[in-house]
Amino acid sequence: MAKETPRLMTKNNSDQPIVLNTAHFLKMKESGEKISMITAYDYAMAKCFAASEADLILVGDSLGMVVLGYDNTLQVTLDDMIHHSKAVRRGAPDSFIITDMPYLSYHLEIRESKANAARIMVEGRANAVKLEGGSASRIEAIKAIVDCEIPVCAHIGLTPQSVNRFGGYKVQGKTAAAHEIIFQEALSVEAAGAFMLVLEGIPELLGQEISQAVKIPTIGIGAGRYTDGQVLVCNDLLGYADMRPKFVKSWADLNSVVTNAMNEYSREVKAGSFPSPEYIYYPITNK
Ligand code: KIV
């Protein structure tokens, strides 16, 4: 039988197990403790996350770009998300996992949106789903999914699934009118029952105003310093990516680490120095 949520995780810096559920993240906001969210897409990265001090995992549909090599996130399917969410759960059995609902999985019929969210929870073993947008029909979807007892993280601002409508990945909310629309969307997703809100690609002032106006925690990505937490794509923060938007800081350079290791391995294979005896079962000894 599957373990029940909420799950327990003992943080590295605490003796007390912390009950990881939506209320925990609300308390973090109330106490002014910043929330660190990182994406993960597979078992190995989820294990690294579980050994870290970061607070929660997002199985983002950015996997379409950084893992599957698509130009955008629009081709990612519900089955892709469930497949990766399951792998992440295996690597991080006790972590709080939010899994993205992919493009068109919550835009059409409400019944279908609820069923798709339920598959992510049950088959994908997530603790919550994330969906993009704050328009009237997105609000209806959030309400319906929350009504199925599924926690929803909303995502507004530069929503990558809107790339065709936006005409590219452009910072949103720059004019007074656009600022007001996004601000109102934030209030609406909170009123619809979202427990968390990702703010992407907006001016810092708008990120600050929304974070002060809503009770739910805001998680920024390219939204400045005043959101309640931050999220980054794991490949970006690890320097294991081929793009580097302005808001990305990398704390490692895995591209070079990996290429250098591959070169050293390849050179040793060609030189015949790998495998050396310590890597061989019952090596032949020349007496
Ligand atoms: O898909 C993703 O990784 C995301 C983050 C960029 C917020 O939605």
CSV table of C-alpha atoms and ligand atoms in Angstrom, one decimal:
chain,number,residue,atom,x,y,z
A,1,MET,CA,0.0,0.0,0.0
A,2,ALA,CA,1.3,3.5,-0.9
A,3,LYS,CA,2.6,5.7,2.0
A,4,GLU,CA,0.1,8.3,3.0
A,5,THR,CA,0.7,12.1,2.6
A,6,PRO,CA,1.5,14.3,4.4
A,7,ARG,CA,5.0,12.9,4.5
A,8,LEU,CA,7.7,13.4,7.1
A,9,MET,CA,11.1,14.8,6.4
A,10,THR,CA,13.9,15.5,8.9
A,11,LYS,CA,15.8,18.5,7.8
A,12,ASN,CA,19.6,18.4,8.1
A,13,ASN,CA,19.6,21.3,10.6
A,14,SER,CA,16.8,20.0,12.8
A,15,ASP,CA,16.1,17.1,15.1
A,16,GLN,CA,12.4,17.5,14.8
A,17,PRO,CA,10.6,15.9,11.9
A,18,ILE,CA,8.7,18.5,9.9
A,19,VAL,CA,5.3,17.6,8.5
A,20,LEU,CA,5.5,18.6,4.9
A,21,ASN,CA,2.1,19.8,3.8
A,22,THR,CA,0.6,22.9,2.3
A,23,ALA,CA,0.2,24.4,5.8
A,24,HIS,CA,3.9,24.1,6.4
A,25,PHE,CA,4.7,26.4,3.5
A,26,LEU,CA,2.1,28.9,4.7
A,27,LYS,CA,3.8,28.9,8.1
A,28,MET,CA,7.1,29.5,6.4
A,29,LYS,CA,5.7,32.6,4.8
A,30,GLU,CA,4.1,33.8,8.0
A,31,SER,CA,7.4,33.4,9.9
A,32,GLY,CA,9.4,35.1,7.1
A,33,GLU,CA,11.4,32.0,6.3
A,34,LYS,CA,12.3,31.9,2.6
A,35,ILE,CA,11.3,28.9,0.6
A,36,SER,CA,13.7,27.2,-1.9
A,37,MET,CA,12.2,25.2,-4.7
A,38,ILE,CA,14.2,23.3,-7.3
A,39,THR,CA,13.0,21.4,-10.3
A,40,ALA,CA,13.9,17.7,-10.7
A,41,TYR,CA,13.0,15.4,-13.5
A,42,ASP,CA,14.6,12.0,-12.6
A,43,TYR,CA,15.5,9.6,-9.8
A,44,ALA,CA,19.2,10.6,-9.6
A,45,MET,CA,18.5,14.4,-9.3
A,46,ALA,CA,15.7,13.7,-6.8
A,47,LYS,CA,18.1,11.8,-4.6
A,48,CYS,CA,20.5,14.8,-4.7
A,49,PHE,CA,17.5,17.0,-3.8
A,50,ALA,CA,16.5,14.8,-0.9
A,51,ALA,CA,20.0,15.0,0.5
A,52,SER,CA,20.0,18.8,0.3
A,53,GLU,CA,18.4,21.5,2.4
A,54,ALA,CA,16.1,22.7,-0.3
A,55,ASP,CA,12.4,22.8,0.7
A,56,LEU,CA,10.4,21.4,-2.2
A,57,ILE,CA,10.6,19.9,-5.7
A,58,LEU,CA,8.9,21.0,-8.8
A,59,VAL,CA,8.6,18.4,-11.6
A,60,GLY,CA,8.4,21.2,-14.2
A,61,ASP,CA,7.2,20.8,-17.7
A,62,SER,CA,10.5,22.6,-18.5
A,63,LEU,CA,11.7,19.0,-18.7
A,64,GLY,CA,10.4,19.2,-22.3
A,65,MET,CA,13.3,21.7,-23.0
A,66,VAL,CA,16.1,20.6,-20.7
A,67,VAL,CA,15.6,16.8,-20.8
A,68,LEU,CA,13.8,16.1,-24.0
A,69,GLY,CA,15.3,18.9,-26.2
A,70,TYR,CA,12.1,20.5,-27.4
A,71,ASP,CA,12.1,24.2,-28.3
A,72,ASN,CA,9.3,24.9,-25.8
A,73,THR,CA,7.1,23.1,-23.3
A,74,LEU,CA,4.1,22.7,-25.5
A,75,GLN,CA,4.8,19.2,-26.7
A,76,VAL,CA,5.1,17.7,-23.2
A,77,THR,CA,2.3,15.2,-22.6
A,78,LEU,CA,0.5,14.2,-19.4
A,79,ASP,CA,2.1,10.7,-19.7
A,80,ASP,CA,5.6,12.4,-19.9
A,81,MET,CA,4.8,14.3,-16.7
A,82,ILE,CA,3.5,11.2,-14.9
A,83,HIS,CA,6.6,9.2,-16.0
A,84,HIS,CA,9.0,11.8,-14.6
A,85,SER,CA,7.0,12.5,-11.5
A,86,LYS,CA,7.1,8.8,-10.6
A,87,ALA,CA,10.8,8.7,-11.1
A,88,VAL,CA,11.3,11.8,-8.9
A,89,ARG,CA,9.1,10.3,-6.2
A,90,ARG,CA,11.2,7.1,-6.2
A,91,GLY,CA,14.3,9.3,-5.6
A,92,ALA,CA,12.7,11.6,-3.0
A,93,PRO,CA,10.1,9.4,-1.2
A,94,ASP,CA,9.7,11.9,1.7
A,95,SER,CA,9.8,15.2,-0.1
A,96,PHE,CA,6.9,17.5,-1.1
A,97,ILE,CA,6.6,17.3,-4.9
A,98,ILE,CA,4.6,19.6,-7.1
A,99,THR,CA,4.1,18.3,-10.7
A,100,ASP,CA,3.2,20.5,-13.6
A,101,MET,CA,0.0,20.0,-15.6
A,102,PRO,CA,1.2,20.1,-19.2
A,103,TYR,CA,-0.3,22.3,-22.0
A,104,LEU,CA,-3.9,21.5,-22.8
A,105,SER,CA,-4.3,19.1,-19.9
A,106,TYR,CA,-6.5,21.7,-18.0
A,107,HIS,CA,-7.7,24.1,-20.8
A,108,LEU,CA,-10.6,22.2,-22.3
A,109,GLU,CA,-13.2,20.4,-20.3
A,110,ILE,CA,-13.4,20.7,-16.5
A,111,ARG,CA,-14.1,17.0,-16.1
A,112,GLU,CA,-11.0,16.2,-18.1
A,113,SER,CA,-8.9,18.7,-16.1
A,114,LYS,CA,-9.9,17.1,-12.8
A,115,ALA,CA,-9.2,13.6,-14.2
A,116,ASN,CA,-5.7,14.7,-15.4
A,117,ALA,CA,-4.9,16.3,-12.1
A,118,ALA,CA,-6.0,13.2,-10.3
A,119,ARG,CA,-3.7,11.0,-12.5
A,120,ILE,CA,-0.7,13.2,-11.6
A,121,MET,CA,-1.5,12.7,-7.9
A,122,VAL,CA,-2.3,9.0,-8.0
A,123,GLU,CA,0.0,7.7,-10.7
A,124,GLY,CA,2.6,10.4,-10.5
A,125,ARG,CA,2.7,10.3,-6.7
A,126,ALA,CA,2.8,14.1,-6.4
A,127,ASN,CA,1.6,16.1,-3.4
A,128,ALA,CA,0.2,18.9,-5.6
A,129,VAL,CA,-0.2,20.1,-9.2
A,130,LYS,CA,0.8,23.4,-10.8
A,131,LEU,CA,-1.0,25.1,-13.6
A,132,GLU,CA,-0.4,28.3,-15.5
A,133,GLY,CA,-2.6,31.3,-15.9
A,134,GLY,CA,-5.1,33.4,-14.0
A,135,SER,CA,-7.8,34.0,-16.6
A,136,ALA,CA,-11.5,33.3,-15.8
A,137,SER,CA,-11.3,29.7,-17.3
A,138,ARG,CA,-8.1,29.0,-15.4
A,139,ILE,CA,-9.8,30.1,-12.2
A,140,GLU,CA,-12.6,27.7,-12.9
A,141,ALA,CA,-10.1,24.9,-13.4
A,142,ILE,CA,-8.3,25.7,-10.1
A,143,LYS,CA,-11.5,25.7,-8.2
A,144,ALA,CA,-12.6,22.4,-9.7
A,145,ILE,CA,-9.3,20.7,-9.0
A,146,VAL,CA,-9.1,22.0,-5.4
A,147,ASP,CA,-12.6,20.7,-5.0
A,148,CYS,CA,-11.2,17.3,-5.7
A,149,GLU,CA,-9.0,17.8,-2.7
A,150,ILE,CA,-6.0,18.3,-4.9
A,151,PRO,CA,-3.7,21.2,-3.8
A,152,VAL,CA,-3.0,23.6,-6.7
A,153,CYS,CA,0.1,25.8,-7.1
A,154,ALA,CA,-0.8,28.6,-9.5
A,155,HIS,CA,1.7,30.2,-11.9
A,156,ILE,CA,1.3,33.7,-13.5
A,157,GLY,CA,3.3,36.3,-15.3
A,158,LEU,CA,5.6,34.9,-18.0
A,159,THR,CA,3.8,31.6,-18.3
A,160,PRO,CA,5.9,29.5,-20.7
A,161,GLN,CA,2.9,27.6,-22.1
A,162,SER,CA,1.7,31.1,-23.4
A,163,VAL,CA,4.8,31.5,-25.6
A,164,ASN,CA,2.9,31.7,-28.8
A,165,ARG,CA,0.4,34.2,-27.5
A,166,PHE,CA,3.1,36.3,-25.9
A,167,GLY,CA,5.2,36.1,-29.1
A,168,GLY,CA,8.3,34.8,-27.2
A,169,TYR,CA,9.6,34.6,-23.6
A,170,LYS,CA,9.0,38.3,-22.7
A,171,VAL,CA,8.9,39.9,-19.3
A,172,GLN,CA,5.2,40.5,-18.4
A,173,GLY,CA,3.5,43.2,-16.4
A,174,LYS,CA,5.6,46.1,-17.6
A,175,THR,CA,2.9,48.6,-18.4
A,176,ALA,CA,0.5,49.9,-15.8
A,177,ALA,CA,-2.4,48.0,-17.4
A,178,ALA,CA,-0.5,44.7,-17.6
A,179,HIS,CA,0.7,45.2,-14.0
A,180,GLU,CA,-2.9,45.6,-12.8
A,181,ILE,CA,-4.0,42.5,-14.7
A,182,ILE,CA,-1.4,40.3,-13.2
A,183,PHE,CA,-2.0,41.8,-9.7
A,184,GLN,CA,-5.7,41.0,-10.1
A,185,GLU,CA,-4.9,37.4,-11.3
A,186,ALA,CA,-2.8,36.9,-8.2
A,187,LEU,CA,-5.8,37.8,-6.0
A,188,SER,CA,-8.1,35.6,-8.1
A,189,VAL,CA,-5.9,32.5,-7.9
A,190,GLU,CA,-5.7,32.9,-4.2
A,191,ALA,CA,-9.4,33.3,-3.9
A,192,ALA,CA,-9.9,30.2,-6.1
A,193,GLY,CA,-8.0,28.1,-3.5
A,194,ALA,CA,-4.4,27.9,-4.8
A,195,PHE,CA,-2.0,27.2,-1.9
A,196,MET,CA,1.1,28.6,-3.5
A,197,LEU,CA,1.8,31.0,-6.4
A,198,VAL,CA,4.8,31.0,-8.8
A,199,LEU,CA,5.5,34.4,-10.2
A,200,GLU,CA,7.7,34.3,-13.4
A,201,GLY,CA,9.3,37.0,-15.4
A,202,ILE,CA,7.8,40.1,-13.9
A,203,PRO,CA,9.3,43.4,-12.6
A,204,GLU,CA,10.5,43.3,-9.0
A,205,LEU,CA,7.9,45.8,-7.8
A,206,LEU,CA,5.0,43.7,-9.0
A,207,GLY,CA,6.6,40.6,-7.3
A,208,GLN,CA,6.8,42.6,-4.1
A,209,GLU,CA,3.2,44.0,-4.3
A,210,ILE,CA,1.7,40.6,-5.0
A,211,SER,CA,3.7,38.9,-2.2
A,212,GLN,CA,2.5,41.5,0.3
A,213,ALA,CA,-1.1,41.3,-0.9
A,214,VAL,CA,-1.6,37.6,-0.8
A,215,LYS,CA,-1.5,35.3,2.2
A,216,ILE,CA,-0.3,32.3,0.2
A,217,PRO,CA,3.5,31.9,-0.4
A,218,THR,CA,4.8,33.3,-3.6
A,219,ILE,CA,7.7,31.7,-5.4
A,220,GLY,CA,9.7,33.8,-7.8
A,221,ILE,CA,11.7,33.0,-10.9
A,222,GLY,CA,12.8,36.2,-12.5
A,223,ALA,CA,10.5,38.1,-10.2
A,224,GLY,CA,13.1,39.9,-8.0
A,225,ARG,CA,14.0,39.7,-4.3
A,226,TYR,CA,10.7,40.1,-2.5
A,227,THR,CA,8.8,36.9,-3.2
A,228,ASP,CA,8.5,34.4,-0.4
A,229,GLY,CA,10.8,32.0,-2.1
A,230,GLN,CA,12.6,31.2,-5.3
A,231,VAL,CA,12.5,28.4,-7.9
A,232,LEU,CA,15.2,27.6,-10.5
A,233,VAL,CA,15.4,24.9,-13.0
A,234,CYS,CA,18.0,22.4,-11.6
A,235,ASN,CA,20.0,22.3,-14.9
A,236,ASP,CA,20.3,26.1,-14.8
A,237,LEU,CA,21.5,26.3,-11.2
A,238,LEU,CA,24.0,23.5,-11.9
A,239,GLY,CA,25.4,24.9,-15.1
A,240,TYR,CA,24.1,21.8,-17.0
A,241,ALA,CA,22.1,23.7,-19.6
A,242,ASP,CA,22.6,25.4,-22.9
A,243,MET,CA,20.7,28.6,-22.1
A,244,ARG,CA,21.2,31.3,-19.5
A,245,PRO,CA,18.4,33.8,-19.0
A,246,LYS,CA,19.2,36.9,-17.0
A,247,PHE,CA,17.6,35.6,-13.8
A,248,VAL,CA,19.7,32.5,-13.6
A,249,LYS,CA,22.7,32.2,-11.4
A,250,SER,CA,24.7,28.9,-11.6
A,251,TRP,CA,26.4,27.5,-8.6
A,252,ALA,CA,28.3,24.9,-10.5
A,253,ASP,CA,29.5,24.2,-14.0
A,254,LEU,CA,28.4,20.7,-14.7
A,255,ASN,CA,28.7,21.1,-18.5
A,256,SER,CA,32.5,21.3,-18.1
A,257,VAL,CA,32.7,18.8,-15.4
A,258,VAL,CA,30.8,16.2,-17.5
A,259,THR,CA,32.6,16.9,-20.7
A,260,ASN,CA,36.0,16.8,-19.0
A,261,ALA,CA,35.2,13.5,-17.3
A,262,MET,CA,34.0,12.1,-20.6
A,263,ASN,CA,37.2,13.2,-22.3
A,264,GLU,CA,39.4,11.7,-19.6
A,265,TYR,CA,37.5,8.4,-19.8
A,266,SER,CA,37.7,8.3,-23.5
A,267,ARG,CA,41.5,9.1,-23.5
A,268,GLU,CA,42.1,6.3,-20.9
A,269,VAL,CA,40.1,3.8,-23.0
A,270,LYS,CA,42.0,4.7,-26.1
A,271,ALA,CA,45.3,4.5,-24.2
A,272,GLY,CA,44.4,1.1,-22.7
A,273,SER,CA,44.8,2.4,-19.2
A,274,PHE,CA,41.2,1.8,-18.3
A,275,PRO,CA,40.1,-0.6,-17.0
A,276,SER,CA,43.1,-1.1,-14.8
A,277,PRO,CA,43.3,-4.2,-12.5
A,278,GLU,CA,41.2,-2.7,-9.6
A,279,TYR,CA,38.2,-2.4,-12.0
A,280,ILE,CA,38.4,-6.0,-13.3
A,281,TYR,CA,36.8,-9.2,-12.0
A,282,TYR,CA,39.5,-11.9,-11.5
A,283,PRO,CA,42.1,-10.0,-13.7
A,284,ILE,CA,44.5,-12.2,-15.6
A,285,THR,CA,47.8,-12.0,-13.9
A,286,ASN,CA,51.0,-12.4,-16.1
A,287,LYS,CA,53.4,-14.4,-13.8
B,1,KIV,O1,8.4,24.1,-15.7
B,1,KIV,C1,9.1,24.7,-14.9
B,1,KIV,O2,10.2,24.3,-14.6
B,1,KIV,C2,8.5,25.8,-14.2
B,1,KIV,C3,9.4,26.7,-13.5
B,1,KIV,C4,10.2,27.5,-14.4
B,1,KIV,C5,8.6,27.6,-12.6
B,1,KIV,O3,7.3,26.0,-14.4
